[in-house]
N, C-alpha and C. Protein backbone atom coordinates (compact mmCIF):
# COMPACT_ATOMS: atom_id res chain seq x y z
N MET A 1 95.45 125.49 96.95
CA MET A 1 95.84 124.65 98.07
C MET A 1 95.19 125.17 99.34
N ILE A 2 94.62 124.28 100.13
CA ILE A 2 93.96 124.67 101.37
C ILE A 2 95.00 124.68 102.49
N ALA A 3 94.99 125.75 103.28
CA ALA A 3 95.92 125.87 104.40
C ALA A 3 95.22 125.40 105.68
N PHE A 4 95.62 124.25 106.18
CA PHE A 4 95.05 123.75 107.42
C PHE A 4 95.83 124.32 108.59
N PRO A 5 95.15 124.61 109.70
CA PRO A 5 95.85 125.15 110.86
C PRO A 5 96.79 124.12 111.46
N THR A 6 97.88 124.61 111.97
CA THR A 6 98.82 123.72 112.64
C THR A 6 99.12 124.26 114.02
N VAL A 7 99.34 123.37 114.95
CA VAL A 7 99.66 123.78 116.31
C VAL A 7 101.02 124.44 116.35
N SER A 8 101.96 123.93 115.57
CA SER A 8 103.32 124.46 115.59
C SER A 8 103.37 125.92 115.15
N SER A 9 102.43 126.33 114.31
CA SER A 9 102.43 127.72 113.87
C SER A 9 101.58 128.60 114.78
N GLY A 10 101.05 128.03 115.86
CA GLY A 10 100.23 128.79 116.78
C GLY A 10 98.80 128.95 116.30
N GLY A 11 98.39 128.18 115.32
CA GLY A 11 97.02 128.28 114.82
C GLY A 11 96.97 129.05 113.52
N PRO A 12 95.79 129.20 113.00
CA PRO A 12 95.65 129.83 111.69
C PRO A 12 95.76 131.35 111.74
N GLU A 13 96.18 131.90 110.67
CA GLU A 13 96.14 133.35 110.50
C GLU A 13 94.77 133.71 109.97
N PHE A 14 94.42 134.97 110.01
CA PHE A 14 93.12 135.42 109.49
C PHE A 14 92.97 134.95 108.05
N GLY A 15 91.84 134.37 107.75
CA GLY A 15 91.58 133.90 106.40
C GLY A 15 91.94 132.45 106.16
N SER A 16 92.57 131.79 107.13
CA SER A 16 92.87 130.38 106.97
C SER A 16 91.61 129.55 107.13
N PHE A 17 91.69 128.34 106.68
CA PHE A 17 90.55 127.44 106.70
C PHE A 17 90.64 126.49 107.88
N TRP A 18 89.57 126.43 108.68
CA TRP A 18 89.46 125.44 109.74
C TRP A 18 88.53 124.35 109.23
N PRO A 19 88.93 123.09 109.27
CA PRO A 19 88.02 122.03 108.85
C PRO A 19 86.83 121.95 109.81
N ARG A 20 85.72 121.41 109.36
CA ARG A 20 84.52 121.29 110.19
C ARG A 20 84.77 120.35 111.36
N LEU A 21 85.45 119.22 111.11
CA LEU A 21 85.74 118.26 112.16
C LEU A 21 87.22 118.35 112.53
N LEU A 22 87.47 118.55 113.82
CA LEU A 22 88.81 118.82 114.31
C LEU A 22 89.34 117.69 115.18
N THR A 23 90.63 117.42 115.09
CA THR A 23 91.27 116.51 116.02
C THR A 23 91.24 117.16 117.40
N ARG A 24 91.57 116.41 118.43
CA ARG A 24 91.54 117.03 119.77
C ARG A 24 92.58 118.14 119.90
N THR A 25 93.72 118.00 119.27
CA THR A 25 94.73 119.05 119.32
C THR A 25 94.25 120.29 118.57
N GLN A 26 93.67 120.10 117.39
CA GLN A 26 93.12 121.22 116.64
C GLN A 26 91.99 121.89 117.41
N ALA A 27 91.11 121.08 118.02
CA ALA A 27 89.98 121.63 118.77
C ALA A 27 90.47 122.46 119.96
N ALA A 28 91.47 121.99 120.64
CA ALA A 28 92.04 122.75 121.76
C ALA A 28 92.62 124.07 121.27
N THR A 29 93.37 124.02 120.19
CA THR A 29 93.94 125.24 119.61
C THR A 29 92.83 126.18 119.17
N TYR A 30 91.81 125.66 118.54
CA TYR A 30 90.67 126.45 118.07
C TYR A 30 90.00 127.19 119.24
N CYS A 31 89.94 126.53 120.39
CA CYS A 31 89.31 127.13 121.58
C CYS A 31 90.28 127.98 122.39
N GLY A 32 91.54 127.97 122.01
CA GLY A 32 92.53 128.78 122.72
C GLY A 32 92.99 128.15 124.02
N LEU A 33 92.92 126.83 124.11
CA LEU A 33 93.29 126.11 125.32
C LEU A 33 94.40 125.11 125.03
N THR A 34 95.10 124.70 126.07
CA THR A 34 96.01 123.58 125.91
C THR A 34 95.15 122.33 125.73
N THR A 35 95.74 121.29 125.22
CA THR A 35 94.98 120.05 125.02
C THR A 35 94.47 119.51 126.35
N SER A 36 95.30 119.54 127.38
CA SER A 36 94.86 119.01 128.68
C SER A 36 93.74 119.86 129.28
N ALA A 37 93.82 121.19 129.19
CA ALA A 37 92.74 122.05 129.70
C ALA A 37 91.46 121.84 128.89
N PHE A 38 91.61 121.68 127.59
CA PHE A 38 90.45 121.43 126.73
C PHE A 38 89.74 120.15 127.14
N LEU A 39 90.50 119.07 127.32
CA LEU A 39 89.90 117.78 127.65
C LEU A 39 89.26 117.79 129.04
N LYS A 40 89.78 118.62 129.96
CA LYS A 40 89.21 118.70 131.31
C LYS A 40 87.94 119.54 131.34
N THR A 41 87.80 120.52 130.46
CA THR A 41 86.71 121.48 130.59
C THR A 41 85.65 121.42 129.51
N CYS A 42 85.98 120.92 128.36
CA CYS A 42 85.04 120.96 127.23
C CYS A 42 84.01 119.84 127.35
N PRO A 43 82.72 120.20 127.37
CA PRO A 43 81.68 119.18 127.46
C PRO A 43 81.30 118.57 126.11
N VAL A 44 81.84 119.12 125.03
CA VAL A 44 81.50 118.63 123.69
C VAL A 44 82.15 117.26 123.49
N LEU A 45 81.32 116.29 123.15
CA LEU A 45 81.82 114.94 122.91
C LEU A 45 82.25 114.79 121.45
N PRO A 46 83.35 114.10 121.22
CA PRO A 46 83.79 113.89 119.85
C PRO A 46 82.92 112.86 119.14
N THR A 47 82.90 112.96 117.83
CA THR A 47 82.28 111.91 117.03
C THR A 47 83.41 110.97 116.61
N THR A 48 83.08 109.73 116.39
CA THR A 48 84.10 108.76 115.99
C THR A 48 83.62 107.98 114.78
N ALA A 49 84.58 107.46 114.05
CA ALA A 49 84.28 106.59 112.92
C ALA A 49 84.62 105.17 113.35
N ASP A 50 83.66 104.31 113.27
CA ASP A 50 83.87 102.90 113.62
C ASP A 50 84.39 102.71 115.04
N ARG A 51 84.01 103.58 115.94
CA ARG A 51 84.41 103.50 117.35
C ARG A 51 85.93 103.44 117.51
N ASP A 52 86.62 104.06 116.62
CA ASP A 52 88.08 104.08 116.64
C ASP A 52 88.54 105.42 117.22
N ALA A 53 89.21 105.38 118.37
CA ALA A 53 89.65 106.61 119.03
C ALA A 53 90.58 107.42 118.14
N GLN A 54 91.27 106.77 117.23
CA GLN A 54 92.17 107.48 116.33
C GLN A 54 91.40 108.39 115.37
N CYS A 55 90.13 108.08 115.18
CA CYS A 55 89.31 108.84 114.24
C CYS A 55 88.35 109.79 114.94
N GLU A 56 88.52 110.04 116.25
CA GLU A 56 87.60 110.94 116.92
C GLU A 56 87.82 112.37 116.42
N ARG A 57 86.72 113.07 116.23
CA ARG A 57 86.77 114.45 115.76
C ARG A 57 85.74 115.28 116.51
N PHE A 58 86.11 116.53 116.78
CA PHE A 58 85.21 117.47 117.45
C PHE A 58 84.59 118.38 116.40
N ASP A 59 83.28 118.52 116.45
CA ASP A 59 82.55 119.35 115.50
C ASP A 59 82.76 120.82 115.86
N ARG A 60 83.31 121.57 114.93
CA ARG A 60 83.61 122.99 115.15
C ARG A 60 82.36 123.78 115.51
N TYR A 61 81.22 123.44 114.92
CA TYR A 61 79.97 124.15 115.21
C TYR A 61 79.52 123.90 116.66
N GLU A 62 79.72 122.68 117.15
CA GLU A 62 79.39 122.39 118.54
C GLU A 62 80.32 123.12 119.49
N LEU A 63 81.59 123.23 119.11
CA LEU A 63 82.53 124.00 119.92
C LEU A 63 82.13 125.47 119.96
N ASP A 64 81.72 126.01 118.80
CA ASP A 64 81.25 127.39 118.76
C ASP A 64 80.06 127.60 119.68
N ALA A 65 79.12 126.65 119.67
CA ALA A 65 77.93 126.76 120.52
C ALA A 65 78.32 126.73 121.99
N TRP A 66 79.27 125.88 122.37
CA TRP A 66 79.75 125.81 123.75
C TRP A 66 80.37 127.15 124.16
N ILE A 67 81.21 127.69 123.31
CA ILE A 67 81.85 128.98 123.61
C ILE A 67 80.79 130.07 123.71
N ASP A 68 79.85 130.08 122.78
CA ASP A 68 78.79 131.10 122.80
C ASP A 68 77.96 131.02 124.08
N ARG A 69 77.63 129.82 124.53
CA ARG A 69 76.86 129.66 125.77
C ARG A 69 77.63 130.23 126.96
N ASN A 70 78.92 130.02 126.99
CA ASN A 70 79.72 130.54 128.08
C ASN A 70 79.89 132.05 128.00
N CYS A 71 79.92 132.58 126.80
CA CYS A 71 80.02 134.04 126.63
C CYS A 71 78.75 134.71 127.13
N GLU A 72 77.61 134.09 126.87
CA GLU A 72 76.34 134.67 127.28
C GLU A 72 76.20 134.71 128.79
N THR A 73 76.85 133.81 129.50
CA THR A 73 76.72 133.76 130.95
C THR A 73 77.94 134.35 131.65
N SER A 74 78.88 134.91 130.89
CA SER A 74 80.09 135.46 131.51
C SER A 74 79.80 136.81 132.14
N ASP A 75 80.73 137.26 132.96
CA ASP A 75 80.56 138.55 133.63
C ASP A 75 80.97 139.69 132.70
N GLN A 76 81.12 140.87 133.26
CA GLN A 76 81.41 142.05 132.44
C GLN A 76 82.76 141.97 131.74
N ASN A 77 83.64 141.09 132.19
CA ASN A 77 84.94 140.94 131.54
C ASN A 77 84.85 140.12 130.26
N GLY A 78 83.71 139.45 130.05
CA GLY A 78 83.49 138.73 128.80
C GLY A 78 84.21 137.42 128.71
N TRP A 79 84.29 136.91 127.49
CA TRP A 79 84.80 135.56 127.28
C TRP A 79 86.28 135.41 127.56
N LEU A 80 87.06 136.48 127.47
CA LEU A 80 88.48 136.34 127.75
C LEU A 80 88.70 135.94 129.20
N ASN A 81 87.89 136.49 130.11
CA ASN A 81 87.97 136.09 131.51
C ASN A 81 87.58 134.62 131.64
N TRP A 82 86.52 134.21 130.96
CA TRP A 82 86.09 132.81 130.98
C TRP A 82 87.19 131.92 130.45
N LEU A 83 87.83 132.33 129.37
CA LEU A 83 88.89 131.53 128.79
C LEU A 83 90.06 131.39 129.76
N ALA A 84 90.39 132.47 130.45
CA ALA A 84 91.48 132.40 131.45
C ALA A 84 91.11 131.44 132.57
N LEU A 85 89.85 131.44 133.00
CA LEU A 85 89.40 130.50 134.02
C LEU A 85 89.53 129.06 133.54
N MET A 86 89.16 128.80 132.28
CA MET A 86 89.25 127.45 131.73
C MET A 86 90.69 126.99 131.66
N ALA A 87 91.59 127.91 131.38
CA ALA A 87 93.01 127.56 131.27
C ALA A 87 93.70 127.54 132.62
N GLY A 88 92.96 127.91 133.70
CA GLY A 88 93.54 127.90 135.04
C GLY A 88 94.45 129.07 135.30
N LYS A 89 94.27 130.18 134.58
CA LYS A 89 95.16 131.32 134.74
C LYS A 89 94.52 132.51 135.44
N ALA A 90 93.26 132.39 135.82
CA ALA A 90 92.58 133.48 136.51
C ALA A 90 92.31 133.08 137.94
N SER A 91 92.21 134.05 138.80
CA SER A 91 91.95 133.73 140.20
C SER A 91 90.47 133.69 140.48
């Protein structure tokens, strides 16, 4: 049985399976952001099936690339500082 991450459990434990295409809630959790912070800051556009918003999915590989680009340009505090800025928790 495949264990999909759930928001209610706070995301996956080590070794859990993340699907390649994520819902917006899963994508936000995957990036460590609230859904509203994710939608305000993430430049990755979702893919859709038949132009149906109910079927929009975010590609996990594109999310990884976005995070990696931000890590490369972050300061000495690294990506955790960047993540705090995205979540609105850093000054």
